[in-house]
XYZ file of C-alpha atoms in Angstrom:
451
model
C -0.047 -0.031 -0.011
C 2.973 2.467 0.641
C 4.291 1.827 -2.767
C 0.815 2.489 -4.331
C 0.441 5.683 -2.291
C 4.052 6.722 -3.416
C 3.257 5.885 -7.019
C -0.007 7.879 -7.072
C 1.417 10.909 -5.484
C 4.460 10.870 -8.105
C 2.137 10.427 -11.042
C -0.315 12.900 -10.168
C 1.870 15.755 -12.075
C 2.398 13.276 -14.996
C -1.162 12.177 -16.198
C -3.257 14.120 -18.659
C -6.280 15.395 -16.635
C -9.449 13.403 -17.047
C -7.428 10.170 -17.431
C -5.630 7.979 -14.864
C -4.006 4.778 -15.460
C -5.247 3.345 -18.833
C -8.240 5.539 -18.899
C -8.620 7.947 -21.652
C -8.978 11.675 -21.142
C -12.670 11.275 -21.453
C -13.206 8.745 -19.044
C -13.354 6.097 -21.437
C -12.295 2.493 -21.339
C -8.567 1.866 -20.731
C -6.151 0.753 -23.507
C -5.859 -2.804 -22.524
C -4.444 -5.719 -24.110
C -7.924 -7.867 -24.778
C -8.340 -10.440 -27.460
C -8.816 -8.906 -30.835
C -7.268 -5.432 -29.861
C -4.293 -5.917 -32.032
C -6.554 -6.573 -35.008
C -8.270 -3.438 -34.245
C -5.333 -1.282 -33.735
C -4.160 -2.507 -37.320
C -7.612 -1.580 -38.714
C -7.231 1.766 -37.577
C -4.169 2.305 -39.690
C -4.410 3.549 -43.190
C -4.273 0.621 -45.575
C -1.688 0.988 -48.666
C 0.775 -1.025 -50.315
C 4.010 -1.230 -48.717
C 6.090 -1.778 -51.630
C 6.634 1.994 -52.781
C 10.253 2.105 -52.367
C 11.056 3.897 -55.595
C 8.709 7.129 -54.716
C 10.591 10.367 -54.714
C 10.820 12.199 -51.541
C 10.027 15.853 -51.855
C 10.819 18.632 -49.406
C 8.479 19.005 -46.631
C 8.095 22.872 -46.861
C 4.197 23.010 -47.822
C 2.312 25.726 -45.792
C 0.882 24.830 -42.591
C -2.466 25.992 -41.331
C -2.924 28.277 -38.227
C -5.074 25.728 -36.391
C -5.209 24.625 -33.009
C -5.421 20.920 -32.122
C -8.963 19.390 -31.907
C -10.701 20.075 -28.636
C -11.012 16.855 -26.564
C -13.770 14.581 -27.874
C -16.969 13.944 -25.614
C -16.205 10.770 -23.470
C -17.266 7.481 -24.877
C -18.111 6.156 -21.498
C -20.934 7.502 -18.954
C -18.826 6.575 -16.155
C -17.827 10.273 -15.087
C -20.475 12.883 -14.928
C -17.542 15.298 -14.177
C -15.832 14.543 -17.459
C -18.797 15.002 -19.233
C -19.571 18.538 -17.742
C -16.027 19.496 -18.288
C -15.932 18.371 -22.060
C -19.348 19.929 -22.708
C -18.130 23.172 -21.470
C -14.751 23.090 -23.062
C -14.862 25.936 -25.468
C -15.991 28.185 -22.649
C -13.217 27.103 -20.456
C -10.278 27.733 -22.737
C -8.022 30.399 -20.840
C -4.884 30.413 -22.837
C -4.311 32.167 -26.333
C -1.091 32.056 -28.119
C -0.387 33.861 -31.458
C 3.051 33.241 -33.349
C 3.703 36.130 -35.834
C 5.927 38.975 -37.201
C 9.158 37.030 -38.117
C 12.138 39.204 -37.844
C 15.737 38.554 -39.218
C 18.833 39.519 -36.956
C 22.146 39.586 -38.156
C 25.181 39.375 -35.850
C 29.020 39.374 -36.403
C 28.667 35.283 -35.784
C 25.335 34.376 -37.343
C 21.890 35.331 -38.934
C 18.790 33.907 -37.450
C 15.093 34.667 -37.341
C 13.057 35.559 -34.284
C 9.135 35.388 -33.873
C 6.896 37.256 -31.844
C 4.703 35.269 -29.422
C 1.762 37.029 -27.945
C -0.013 35.107 -25.159
C -3.455 36.284 -23.587
C -4.600 34.464 -20.465
C -7.092 34.645 -17.504
C -5.016 32.252 -15.375
C -4.142 33.324 -12.071
C -0.749 31.888 -11.964
C 0.405 34.378 -14.467
C 1.448 37.697 -13.597
C -0.394 39.387 -16.341
C -3.406 38.993 -18.699
C -0.991 39.681 -21.713
C 2.589 38.938 -22.771
C 4.781 39.684 -25.942
C 8.253 38.244 -26.391
C 10.329 37.067 -29.154
C 11.789 33.524 -29.594
C 14.151 31.920 -32.069
C 13.841 28.488 -33.232
C 16.512 27.007 -30.753
C 14.451 28.246 -28.167
C 11.495 26.072 -29.338
C 14.011 23.177 -29.400
C 14.930 24.081 -25.617
C 11.152 23.946 -24.587
C 10.659 20.742 -26.530
C 13.339 18.998 -24.610
C 12.587 20.371 -21.132
C 8.813 18.961 -21.909
C 10.438 15.408 -22.784
C 12.758 15.557 -19.713
C 9.752 16.305 -17.328
C 7.418 14.140 -18.851
C 9.076 11.382 -20.797
C 6.120 9.262 -21.708
C 3.651 12.111 -22.676
C 3.269 12.708 -26.390
C 4.948 16.064 -27.153
C 3.844 17.796 -30.307
C 6.430 17.849 -32.895
C 8.319 20.693 -33.981
C 9.058 21.348 -37.895
C 12.340 20.103 -38.943
C 15.382 22.268 -38.675
C 16.664 21.741 -42.056
C 15.067 21.263 -45.583
C 17.853 19.424 -47.792
C 15.545 19.052 -51.112
C 16.722 21.941 -53.541
C 18.830 23.460 -50.838
C 15.740 25.576 -49.857
C 17.030 28.941 -48.384
C 16.019 29.049 -44.873
C 15.557 33.012 -44.980
C 13.416 32.572 -48.011
C 9.776 34.258 -47.157
C 8.142 30.971 -48.011
C 10.164 29.040 -45.663
C 9.842 31.575 -42.718
C 6.172 31.668 -43.246
C 5.868 27.924 -43.308
C 7.833 27.508 -40.094
C 5.825 30.352 -38.294
C 2.629 28.400 -38.945
C 4.254 25.322 -37.637
C 5.668 26.944 -34.434
C 2.157 28.412 -33.949
C 0.728 25.099 -33.935
C 3.184 23.590 -31.857
C 2.686 26.039 -29.059
C -1.178 25.828 -29.194
C -1.074 21.975 -29.275
C 0.806 22.365 -26.128
C -1.670 24.925 -24.619
C -4.431 22.560 -25.248
C -2.821 19.523 -23.645
C -4.265 18.979 -20.083
C -0.981 18.480 -18.753
C 1.692 20.249 -20.759
C -0.325 23.452 -20.532
C 0.619 23.916 -16.826
C 4.339 23.055 -17.182
C 6.522 25.707 -15.594
C 9.086 25.776 -18.500
C 6.182 26.523 -20.844
C 5.007 29.373 -18.648
C 8.490 30.828 -18.657
C 8.808 30.260 -22.543
C 5.752 32.329 -23.006
C 6.389 35.068 -20.504
C 10.045 35.570 -19.760
C 12.041 38.322 -21.611
C 15.083 37.076 -23.585
C 17.674 37.570 -20.789
C 15.386 36.023 -18.315
C 15.088 32.926 -20.511
C 18.636 32.656 -20.960
C 19.188 32.918 -17.338
C 16.667 30.159 -16.746
C 18.305 27.814 -19.289
C 21.601 28.031 -17.291
C 19.820 26.704 -14.210
C 19.401 23.177 -15.784
C 21.505 20.186 -14.768
C 25.324 20.755 -15.471
C 26.998 19.117 -18.399
C 28.181 16.113 -16.246
C 24.897 15.397 -15.025
C 23.560 15.352 -18.477
C 26.408 13.048 -19.819
C 25.664 10.835 -16.898
C 21.763 10.716 -17.825
C 22.722 9.880 -21.468
C 25.005 7.256 -20.721
C 22.477 5.617 -18.230
C 19.769 5.907 -21.080
C 22.159 4.416 -23.705
C 23.080 1.521 -21.139
C 19.511 0.633 -20.577
C 18.594 0.630 -24.313
C 21.337 -1.635 -25.040
C 20.021 -4.013 -22.418
C 16.535 -3.788 -24.080
C 13.316 -4.793 -22.242
C 12.773 -8.583 -21.544
C 9.181 -8.398 -20.823
C 7.218 -5.642 -22.356
C 3.600 -5.422 -21.489
C 1.151 -6.767 -24.041
C -0.544 -3.473 -24.176
C 2.748 -1.652 -25.101
C 3.710 -4.513 -27.648
C 0.404 -3.788 -29.531
C 0.912 0.074 -29.095
C 4.498 -0.333 -30.474
C 3.007 -2.360 -33.380
C 0.276 0.153 -34.219
C 3.163 2.891 -34.444
C 5.356 1.023 -36.680
C 2.379 0.285 -39.219
C 1.152 3.805 -38.810
C 4.712 5.271 -39.556
C 4.952 3.268 -42.483
C 1.422 4.316 -44.005
C 1.541 7.864 -43.211
C 5.000 8.270 -44.654
C 3.836 6.741 -47.827
C 0.723 8.842 -47.900
C 3.026 11.800 -47.428
C 5.443 10.825 -50.070
C 2.674 10.410 -52.439
C 0.886 13.526 -51.516
C 4.009 15.437 -52.080
C 4.265 13.607 -55.486
C 0.929 14.660 -56.591
C 1.445 18.246 -55.416
C 4.575 18.577 -57.491
C 2.815 16.997 -60.589
C -0.089 19.331 -60.019
C 2.272 22.393 -60.012
C 3.863 21.165 -63.284
C 0.627 20.868 -64.833
C -0.561 24.346 -63.798
C 2.865 25.880 -65.259
C 1.827 24.015 -68.566
C -1.608 25.244 -68.285
C -0.398 28.867 -68.051
C 1.402 28.565 -71.233
C -1.447 26.720 -73.275
C -3.989 29.374 -73.145
C -1.885 32.329 -74.681
C -1.075 29.814 -77.613
C -4.783 29.814 -78.707
C -4.897 33.598 -78.622
C -1.963 33.975 -80.910
C -3.325 31.283 -83.389
C -6.439 33.117 -83.391
C -4.805 36.309 -85.136
C -3.762 34.111 -88.183
C -7.022 32.151 -88.573
C -10.079 34.400 -89.019
C -12.710 31.675 -89.246
C -11.736 30.074 -86.074
C -11.439 33.196 -83.896
C -14.408 32.595 -81.681
C -13.659 28.900 -81.179
C -9.757 29.530 -80.269
C -10.540 32.548 -77.900
C -13.265 30.312 -76.369
C -10.882 27.683 -75.877
C -8.197 30.085 -74.263
C -10.898 31.524 -72.013
C -11.816 27.980 -70.751
C -8.187 27.026 -70.179
C -7.697 30.394 -68.171
C -10.773 29.518 -65.995
C -9.443 26.082 -65.435
C -5.948 27.263 -64.666
C -7.327 29.551 -62.136
C -9.268 26.697 -60.425
C -6.318 24.536 -60.538
C -4.254 27.153 -58.745
C -7.136 27.458 -56.239
C -6.895 23.858 -55.846
C -3.228 23.530 -55.350
C -3.635 26.156 -52.619
C -6.071 24.106 -50.802
C -3.758 21.013 -51.116
C -0.792 22.911 -49.732
C -2.502 24.514 -47.058
C -5.178 21.785 -45.876
C -3.767 18.122 -46.695
C 0.017 18.271 -46.853
C 0.764 19.915 -43.592
C -1.585 17.615 -41.611
C -0.243 14.695 -43.217
C 3.431 15.709 -42.642
C 2.872 16.695 -39.009
C 1.735 13.135 -38.294
C 4.840 11.725 -40.052
C 6.785 13.880 -37.360
C 4.336 12.634 -34.763
C 5.211 9.006 -35.616
C 8.840 9.895 -34.973
C 7.959 11.327 -31.577
C 5.746 8.284 -30.583
C 8.867 6.148 -31.465
C 10.817 8.328 -29.005
C 8.288 8.020 -26.258
C 8.138 4.340 -26.479
C 11.915 4.130 -26.309
C 11.975 6.315 -23.198
C 9.278 4.096 -21.829
C 11.383 1.138 -22.276
C 14.687 2.618 -20.730
C 12.754 3.174 -17.555
C 11.583 -0.153 -17.524
C 15.094 -1.589 -18.505
C 16.373 0.194 -15.553
C 14.171 -1.444 -13.321
C 14.898 -5.054 -14.812
C 18.476 -4.590 -14.195
C 17.967 -3.793 -10.506
C 15.767 -6.837 -10.029
C 18.389 -8.999 -11.855
C 20.885 -7.496 -9.675
C 18.944 -8.265 -6.572
C 18.219 -11.713 -7.746
C 21.882 -12.543 -8.150
C 22.797 -10.456 -5.110
C 25.118 -8.230 -7.091
C 25.372 -5.377 -4.381
C 23.961 -3.794 -1.377
C 20.502 -5.815 -0.742
C 18.904 -3.288 1.076
C 19.919 -0.288 -1.276
C 18.837 -2.472 -4.168
C 15.409 -3.034 -2.649
C 14.827 0.790 -2.057
C 15.950 1.654 -5.680
C 13.556 -1.139 -6.946
C 10.787 0.254 -5.066
C 11.231 3.697 -6.578
C 11.773 2.450 -9.846
C 8.429 0.506 -9.819
C 6.650 3.713 -8.918
C 8.604 5.403 -11.762
C 7.486 2.547 -14.088
C 3.865 2.792 -13.078
C 3.862 6.606 -13.405
C 5.380 6.337 -16.912
C 2.842 3.564 -18.126
C -0.195 5.298 -16.831
C 1.041 8.647 -18.348
C 1.466 6.964 -21.673
C -1.870 5.014 -21.645
C -4.047 8.144 -21.002
C -2.324 10.373 -23.413
C -2.328 7.663 -26.234
C -6.047 7.622 -26.091
C -6.217 11.513 -26.258
C -3.650 11.348 -29.172
C -5.497 8.883 -31.148
C -8.770 10.758 -30.868
C -7.073 13.747 -32.001
C -5.167 12.029 -34.825
C -8.372 10.293 -36.185
C -10.288 13.784 -36.380
C -7.541 15.521 -38.017
C -6.971 13.040 -40.719
C -10.628 12.561 -41.272
C -11.105 16.425 -41.433
C -8.291 16.628 -44.093
C -9.464 14.242 -46.065
C -12.825 15.532 -46.143
C -11.921 18.695 -46.939
C -9.752 17.508 -49.909
C -12.651 15.564 -51.366
C -14.880 18.698 -51.079
C -12.154 20.749 -52.835
C -11.904 18.214 -55.689
C -15.683 18.116 -56.211
C -15.711 22.069 -56.363
C -12.919 21.902 -58.719
C -14.231 19.497 -60.996
C -17.652 21.010 -61.133
C -16.210 24.330 -61.877
C -14.107 22.943 -64.875
C -16.970 20.906 -66.206
C -19.422 23.907 -66.144
C -16.769 25.988 -67.960
C -16.353 23.404 -70.692
C -19.978 22.805 -71.110
C -20.599 26.459 -71.454
C -18.028 26.571 -74.503
C -19.700 23.529 -75.909
C -23.284 25.291 -75.818
C -21.692 28.460 -77.408
C -20.267 26.594 -80.344
C -23.395 24.821 -80.744
C -25.511 28.115 -81.005
C -22.669 29.346 -83.214
C -23.451 26.651 -85.664
C -27.011 26.806 -85.794
C -26.747 30.564 -86.364
C -24.339 29.787 -89.333
C -26.608 27.098 -90.931
C -29.590 29.679 -90.498
C -27.703 32.238 -92.672
C -26.843 29.698 -95.098
C -30.457 28.838 -95.707
C -31.385 32.330 -96.332
């Protein structure tokens, strides 16, 4: 009982609110390893062929939408009336609003970098004011992500955009790249703000409120180099030993992540390829219409027909441009964000396994009496609490993440379908109008001939 009480106290700050142990944030059923659950997990994953090894990999610099994470879903279980009330009033309870804008270039004798303005508005009592404005550079965001992973090793931290883009050697000070990164950083912070646990992290608060010199001072207060090196060595040693008996539910979770990663990466590659082909098609279309105009100057009898074709091509070209914009702003960033999420999930599983591996090594040492028995027993007790905290936090956050992922993916593909319908209807109406005008023209010419 003492161990359980100790674990409960230690885990209280790690678990997403609304979920404990294996329970979902909405009070739903725990993520358990019951029979058939592995099949259900695989059924959730996008089903595509896996033999697309020859696909081109394009740069991931498609624009990212300014959108927050989906608000938590209504609970699937009526077990908790408190949770139901909480989620029903979720829109009214939002008390932290973050905007990332106004990128600004800075040139020093050593380096050139971009900072972004972060405006925070809040009604939370723990903040000294209701509004803050600071500027942050990319490495500050990296620091925040690292601190969140350090404090909450088995919570699913939102991904940051990649630091570099290799394809085509895109200039990282190019306006399009800067805007793409700004939108991604905006989304990153708002994902954290919407998370039931991460939103109350002290480092997150400091990131949003501290001036540059204060943030720099706070960074230096972390563990020293030797301490960090020691932690790294222990983590590597644990990963080398591996986990002997990973619980079934985490085996299934790991299998889901591997399959999800394969499929979402494939979707990302194909989507990028389609976008590139659409852009090539659009560039050809822009040259195609004017040729008909030039031709009409030397074909007196075909002037109306050729100019009509040119007009249709121009209208379809504009519709194609709008469709490409929708693709680059709606589908591509959502898909690519979940490519990055799949990498984050693998890191979460690795950190969970490292914690368990450390416990396994201590249990093995006690079994073979490799050291002070009393000390080992005490360490094992603490590690058992740590493993329980890690497992409970991951199980609760896993359910929340899956709900968000499913909503994001469904919404992205629904929007794409609606955009495609509108595009093809617009092009169809354009060409049908042209055919009608040509039919009327021929009927008029026939009537004149009879007269």
